[in-house]
Short mmCIF file of C-alpha atoms and ligand atoms in Angstrom, two decimals:
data_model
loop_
_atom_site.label_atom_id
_atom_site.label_comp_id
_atom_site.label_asym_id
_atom_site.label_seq_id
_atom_site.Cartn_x
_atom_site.Cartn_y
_atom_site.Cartn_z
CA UNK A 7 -51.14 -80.48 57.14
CA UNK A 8 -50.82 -77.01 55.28
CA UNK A 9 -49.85 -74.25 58.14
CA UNK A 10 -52.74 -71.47 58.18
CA UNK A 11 -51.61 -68.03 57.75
CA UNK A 12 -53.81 -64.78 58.06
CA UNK A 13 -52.16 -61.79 56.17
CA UNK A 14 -52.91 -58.09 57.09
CA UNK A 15 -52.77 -55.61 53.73
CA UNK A 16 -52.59 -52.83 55.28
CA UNK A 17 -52.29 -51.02 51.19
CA UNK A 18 -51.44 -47.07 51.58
CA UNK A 19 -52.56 -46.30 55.39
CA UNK A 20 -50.57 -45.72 58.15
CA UNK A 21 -47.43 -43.73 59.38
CA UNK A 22 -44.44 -45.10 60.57
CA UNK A 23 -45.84 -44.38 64.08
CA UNK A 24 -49.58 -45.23 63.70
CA UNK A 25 -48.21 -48.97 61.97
CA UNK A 26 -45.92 -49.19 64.88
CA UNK A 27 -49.08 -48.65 67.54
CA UNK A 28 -51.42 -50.67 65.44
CA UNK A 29 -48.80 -54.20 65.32
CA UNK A 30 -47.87 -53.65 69.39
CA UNK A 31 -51.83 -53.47 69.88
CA UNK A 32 -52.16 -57.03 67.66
CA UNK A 33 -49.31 -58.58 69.36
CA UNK A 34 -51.16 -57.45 72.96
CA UNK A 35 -54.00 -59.11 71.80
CA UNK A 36 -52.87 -62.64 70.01
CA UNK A 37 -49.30 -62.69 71.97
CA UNK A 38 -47.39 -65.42 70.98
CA UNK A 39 -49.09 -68.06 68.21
CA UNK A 40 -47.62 -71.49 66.99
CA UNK A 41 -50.24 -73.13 65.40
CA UNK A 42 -50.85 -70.92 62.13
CA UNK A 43 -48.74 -68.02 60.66
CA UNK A 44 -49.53 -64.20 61.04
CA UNK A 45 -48.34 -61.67 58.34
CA UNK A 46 -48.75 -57.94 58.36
CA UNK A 47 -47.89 -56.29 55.29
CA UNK A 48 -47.20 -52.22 55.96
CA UNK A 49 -46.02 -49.58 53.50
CA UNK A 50 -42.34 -49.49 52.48
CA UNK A 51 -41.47 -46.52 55.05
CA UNK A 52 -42.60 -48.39 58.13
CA UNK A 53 -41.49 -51.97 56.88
CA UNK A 54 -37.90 -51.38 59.22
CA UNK A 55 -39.50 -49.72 62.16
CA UNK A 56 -42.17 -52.93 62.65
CA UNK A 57 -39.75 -55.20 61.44
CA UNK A 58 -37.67 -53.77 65.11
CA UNK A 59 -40.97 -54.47 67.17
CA UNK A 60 -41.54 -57.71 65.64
CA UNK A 61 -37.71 -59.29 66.42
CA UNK A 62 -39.32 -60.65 69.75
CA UNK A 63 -42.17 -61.19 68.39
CA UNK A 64 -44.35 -64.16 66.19
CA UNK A 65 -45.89 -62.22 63.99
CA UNK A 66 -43.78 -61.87 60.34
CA UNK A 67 -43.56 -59.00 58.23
CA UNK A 68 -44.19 -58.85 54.13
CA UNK A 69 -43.96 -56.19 51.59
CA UNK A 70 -47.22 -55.45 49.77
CA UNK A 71 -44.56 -55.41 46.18
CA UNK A 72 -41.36 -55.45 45.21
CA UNK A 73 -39.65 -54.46 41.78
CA UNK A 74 -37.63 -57.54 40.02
CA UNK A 75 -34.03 -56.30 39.04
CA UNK A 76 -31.17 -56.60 42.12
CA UNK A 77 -29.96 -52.88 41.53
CA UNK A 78 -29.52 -50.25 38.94
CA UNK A 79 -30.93 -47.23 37.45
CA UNK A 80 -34.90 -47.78 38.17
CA UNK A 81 -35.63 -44.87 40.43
CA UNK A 82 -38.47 -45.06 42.95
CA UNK A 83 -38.38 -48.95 42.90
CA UNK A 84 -37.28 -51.56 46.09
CA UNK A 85 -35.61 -54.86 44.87
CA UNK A 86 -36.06 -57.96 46.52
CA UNK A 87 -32.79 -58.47 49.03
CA UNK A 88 -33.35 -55.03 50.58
CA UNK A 89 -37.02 -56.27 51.57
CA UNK A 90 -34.90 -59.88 52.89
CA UNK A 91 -32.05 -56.82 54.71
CA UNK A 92 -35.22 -54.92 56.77
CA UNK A 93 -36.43 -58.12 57.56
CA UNK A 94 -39.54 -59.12 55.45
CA UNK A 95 -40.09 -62.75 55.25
CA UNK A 96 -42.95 -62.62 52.73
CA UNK A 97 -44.19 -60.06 49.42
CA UNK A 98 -47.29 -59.66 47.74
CA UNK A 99 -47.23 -59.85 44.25
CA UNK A 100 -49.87 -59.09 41.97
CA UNK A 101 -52.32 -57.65 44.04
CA UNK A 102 -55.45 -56.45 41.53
CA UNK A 103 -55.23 -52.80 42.53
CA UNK A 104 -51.42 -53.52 41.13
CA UNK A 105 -52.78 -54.67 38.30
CA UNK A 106 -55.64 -52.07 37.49
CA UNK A 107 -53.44 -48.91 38.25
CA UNK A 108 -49.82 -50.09 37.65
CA UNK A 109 -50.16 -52.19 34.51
CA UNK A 110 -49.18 -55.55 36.16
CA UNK A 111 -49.36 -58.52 34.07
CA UNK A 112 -48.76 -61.50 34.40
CA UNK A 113 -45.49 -61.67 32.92
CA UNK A 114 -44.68 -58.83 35.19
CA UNK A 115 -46.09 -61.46 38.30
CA UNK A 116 -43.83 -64.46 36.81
CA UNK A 117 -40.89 -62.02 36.88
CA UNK A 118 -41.56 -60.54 40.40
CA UNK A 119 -42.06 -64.13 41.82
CA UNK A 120 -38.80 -65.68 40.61
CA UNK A 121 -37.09 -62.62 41.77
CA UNK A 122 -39.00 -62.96 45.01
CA UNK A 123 -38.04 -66.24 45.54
CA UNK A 124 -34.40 -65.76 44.26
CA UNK A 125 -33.99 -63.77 47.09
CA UNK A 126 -35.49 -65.76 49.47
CA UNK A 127 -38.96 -64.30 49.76
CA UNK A 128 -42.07 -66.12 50.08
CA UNK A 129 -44.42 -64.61 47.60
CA UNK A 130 -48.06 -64.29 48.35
CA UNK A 131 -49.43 -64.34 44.28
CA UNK A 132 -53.16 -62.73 44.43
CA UNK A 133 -55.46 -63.79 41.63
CA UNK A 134 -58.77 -63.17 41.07
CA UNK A 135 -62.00 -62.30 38.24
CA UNK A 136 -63.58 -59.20 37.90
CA UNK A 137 -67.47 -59.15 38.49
CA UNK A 138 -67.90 -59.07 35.04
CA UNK A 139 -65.66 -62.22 34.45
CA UNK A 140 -67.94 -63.93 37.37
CA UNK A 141 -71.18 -62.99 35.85
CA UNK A 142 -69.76 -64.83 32.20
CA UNK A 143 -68.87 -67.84 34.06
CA UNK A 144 -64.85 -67.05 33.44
CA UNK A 145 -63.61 -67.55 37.18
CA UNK A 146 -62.13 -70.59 36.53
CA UNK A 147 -61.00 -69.48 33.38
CA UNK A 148 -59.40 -66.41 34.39
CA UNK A 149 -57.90 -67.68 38.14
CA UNK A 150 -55.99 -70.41 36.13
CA UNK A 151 -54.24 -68.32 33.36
CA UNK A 152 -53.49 -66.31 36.15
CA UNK A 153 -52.10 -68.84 38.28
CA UNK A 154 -50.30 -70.61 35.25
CA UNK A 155 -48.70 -67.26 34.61
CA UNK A 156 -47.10 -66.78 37.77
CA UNK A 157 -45.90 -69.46 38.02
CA UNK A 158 -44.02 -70.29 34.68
CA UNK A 159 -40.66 -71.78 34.89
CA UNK A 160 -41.03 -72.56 37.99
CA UNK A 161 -39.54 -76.40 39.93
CA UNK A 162 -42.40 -78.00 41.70
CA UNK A 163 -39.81 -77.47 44.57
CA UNK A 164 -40.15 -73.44 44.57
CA UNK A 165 -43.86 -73.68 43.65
CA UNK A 166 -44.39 -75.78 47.21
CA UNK A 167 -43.07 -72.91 48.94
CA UNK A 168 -45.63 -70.02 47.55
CA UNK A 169 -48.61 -68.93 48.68
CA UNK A 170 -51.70 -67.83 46.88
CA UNK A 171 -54.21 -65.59 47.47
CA UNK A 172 -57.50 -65.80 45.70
CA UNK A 173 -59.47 -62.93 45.68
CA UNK A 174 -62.45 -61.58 43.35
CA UNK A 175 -61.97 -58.29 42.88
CA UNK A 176 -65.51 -57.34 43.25
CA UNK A 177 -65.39 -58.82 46.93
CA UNK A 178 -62.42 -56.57 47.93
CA UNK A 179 -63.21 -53.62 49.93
CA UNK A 180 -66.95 -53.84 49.04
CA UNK A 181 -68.34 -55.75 51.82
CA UNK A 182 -69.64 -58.58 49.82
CA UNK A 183 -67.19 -61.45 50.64
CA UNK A 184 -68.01 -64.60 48.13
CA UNK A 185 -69.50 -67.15 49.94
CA UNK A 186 -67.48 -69.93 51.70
CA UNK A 187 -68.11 -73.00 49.63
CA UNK A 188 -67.94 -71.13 46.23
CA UNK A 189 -64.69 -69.64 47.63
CA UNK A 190 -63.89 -73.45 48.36
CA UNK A 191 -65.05 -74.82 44.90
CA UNK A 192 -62.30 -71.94 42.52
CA UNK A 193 -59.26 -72.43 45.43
CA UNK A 194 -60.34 -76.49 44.91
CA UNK A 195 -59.98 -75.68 41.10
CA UNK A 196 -56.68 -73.38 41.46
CA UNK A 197 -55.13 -76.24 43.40
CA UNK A 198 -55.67 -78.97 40.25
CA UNK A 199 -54.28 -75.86 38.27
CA UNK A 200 -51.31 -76.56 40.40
CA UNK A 201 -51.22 -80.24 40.51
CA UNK A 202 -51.64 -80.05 36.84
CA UNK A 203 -48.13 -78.31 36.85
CA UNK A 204 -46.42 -80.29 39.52
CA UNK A 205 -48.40 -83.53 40.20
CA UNK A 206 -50.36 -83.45 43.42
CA UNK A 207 -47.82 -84.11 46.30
CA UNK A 208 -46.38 -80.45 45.19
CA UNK A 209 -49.54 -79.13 44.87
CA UNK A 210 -51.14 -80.75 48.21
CA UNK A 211 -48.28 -78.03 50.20
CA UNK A 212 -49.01 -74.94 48.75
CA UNK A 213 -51.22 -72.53 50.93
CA UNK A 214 -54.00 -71.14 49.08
CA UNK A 215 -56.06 -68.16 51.01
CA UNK A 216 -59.32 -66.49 50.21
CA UNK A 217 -59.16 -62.35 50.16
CA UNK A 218 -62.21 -60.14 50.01
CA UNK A 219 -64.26 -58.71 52.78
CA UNK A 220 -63.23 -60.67 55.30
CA UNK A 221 -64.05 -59.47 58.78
CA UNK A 222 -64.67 -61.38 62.29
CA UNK A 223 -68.02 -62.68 61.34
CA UNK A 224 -67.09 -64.75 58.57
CA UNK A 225 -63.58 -66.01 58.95
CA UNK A 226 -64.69 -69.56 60.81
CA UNK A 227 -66.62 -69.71 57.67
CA UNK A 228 -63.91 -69.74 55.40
CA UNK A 229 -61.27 -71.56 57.67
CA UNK A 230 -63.93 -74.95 57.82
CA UNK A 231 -63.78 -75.19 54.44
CA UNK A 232 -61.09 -78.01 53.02
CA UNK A 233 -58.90 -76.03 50.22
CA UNK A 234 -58.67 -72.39 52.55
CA UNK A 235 -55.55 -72.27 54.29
CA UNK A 236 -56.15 -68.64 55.47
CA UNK A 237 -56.87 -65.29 54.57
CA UNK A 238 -55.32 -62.10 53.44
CA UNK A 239 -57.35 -58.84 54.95
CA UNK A 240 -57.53 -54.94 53.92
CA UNK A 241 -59.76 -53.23 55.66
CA UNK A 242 -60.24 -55.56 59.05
CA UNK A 243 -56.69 -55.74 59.43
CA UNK A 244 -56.28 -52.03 60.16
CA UNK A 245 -57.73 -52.31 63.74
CA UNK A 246 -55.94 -54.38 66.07
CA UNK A 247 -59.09 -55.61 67.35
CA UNK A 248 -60.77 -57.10 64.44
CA UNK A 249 -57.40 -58.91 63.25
CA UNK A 250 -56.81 -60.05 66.09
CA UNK A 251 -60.10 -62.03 65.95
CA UNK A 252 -59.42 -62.84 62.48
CA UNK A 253 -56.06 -64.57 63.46
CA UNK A 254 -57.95 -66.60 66.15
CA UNK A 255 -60.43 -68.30 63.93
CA UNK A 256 -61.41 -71.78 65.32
CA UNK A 257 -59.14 -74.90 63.73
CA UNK A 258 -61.08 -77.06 61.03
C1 PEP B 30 -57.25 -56.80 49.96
O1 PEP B 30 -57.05 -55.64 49.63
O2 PEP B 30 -56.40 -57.66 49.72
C2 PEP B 30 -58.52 -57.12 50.62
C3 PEP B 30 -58.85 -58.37 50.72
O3 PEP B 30 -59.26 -56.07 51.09
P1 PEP B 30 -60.62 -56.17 51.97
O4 PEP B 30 -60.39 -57.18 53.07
O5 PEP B 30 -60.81 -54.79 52.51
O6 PEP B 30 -61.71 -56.60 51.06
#
């Protein structure tokens, strides 16, 4: 049994005061949960002032990147145990806008997700095709050499303990969310990716999600289907209300 998780991206919105309203307005509204994980990922400046509202609280807190050196001479960058000191539990890595407008690769991923979990991080790894890959017939293709790439190196032990998020770039922030049992069919094909690296009992624990347009009406969609352990959200995760909904999809 794979714990669900529902992951707010809340990408570059919010001050530290508007992030602090917004995740005292979720907990109001989903209080205390047990039963499946919720993430909310803010900007770097606000990451401290949540993580001091969320001590009491059920709901964890993620970075939406980190860099992959401990310390040194890389201005502008954050490195992994100063996300673990504010109190992140998890990091996205890889996210596509990260890879379209910051030159992320993914031997950049690999490197960011060993020093993610070095530090004690749980990465959230986002892979996904472009439209153009789709219309070619290269999702499979391209989800796998993505997967395979981030996780290089890695013991089937530390690959247990990350989560993916699959997400077609042409369903993020357009309103046209792939539909549930294609979603299904490429996180199906990402987990024998997996398996095909660790054997299956690894590859049976790790959480996959589906990202892209995901909004109230279509999250019991997704959360029926076998292989979707969750979801990570942009836009609907920026009002308290629709999250909150989100986060209390009905159980498979
Ligand atoms: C995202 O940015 O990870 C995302 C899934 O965005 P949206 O839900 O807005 O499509």
């Amino acid at each position: 049994m794979r714990m669900p998780i529902i992951a707010g991206n809340w990408k570059l919105f919010n001050t530290v005061r508007e992030a602090q309203e917004l995740v005292e307005n979720i907990h109001g509204l989903i209080g205390r949960i047990h039963d499946r994980e919720v993430v909310v990922l803010p900007v770097f400046t606000s990451l401290y002032p949540v993580a001091k509202l969320l001590e009491d609280k059920s709901i964890k807190l993620g970075a939406q990147d980190l860099f992959f050196e401990e310390k040194g001479a890389y201005t502008g960058e954050v490195a992994p145990l100063m996300l673990k000191d504010v109190g992140c539990s998890y990091v996205l890595i890889g996210h596509s806008e990260r890879r379209k407008y910051f030159g992320e690769t993914d031997v950049i991923v690999n490197r960011k997700v060993k020093a993610a979990i070095e530090a004690g991080l749980i990465p959230i790894i986002c892979v996904g095709e472009s439209l153009q890959d789709k219309e070619f017939g290269m999702t499979i293709d391209v989800v796998s050499r993505q997967t395979a790439g981030a996780l290089k190196d890695l013991l089937a032990s530390e690959i247990e303990k990350v989560v993916i998020a699959y997400e077609p770039i042409w369903a993020i922030g357009t309103g046209k969310s792939d539909n549930p049992s294609s979603a299904q069919q490429t996180i199906s094909g990402i987990r024998n990716i997996i398996a095909s690296m660790t054997g299956d009992e690894s590859a049976n624990k790790v959480r996959i999600l589906y990202g892209g347009s995901v909004i109230p009406e279509n999250i019991d969609a997704y959360m029926k289907e076998r292989d979707i352990d969750g979801a990570l959200v942009g836009r609907a995760s920026l009002t308290a209300e629709s999250f909150a909904r989100i986060v209390k999809f009905e159980q498979k």
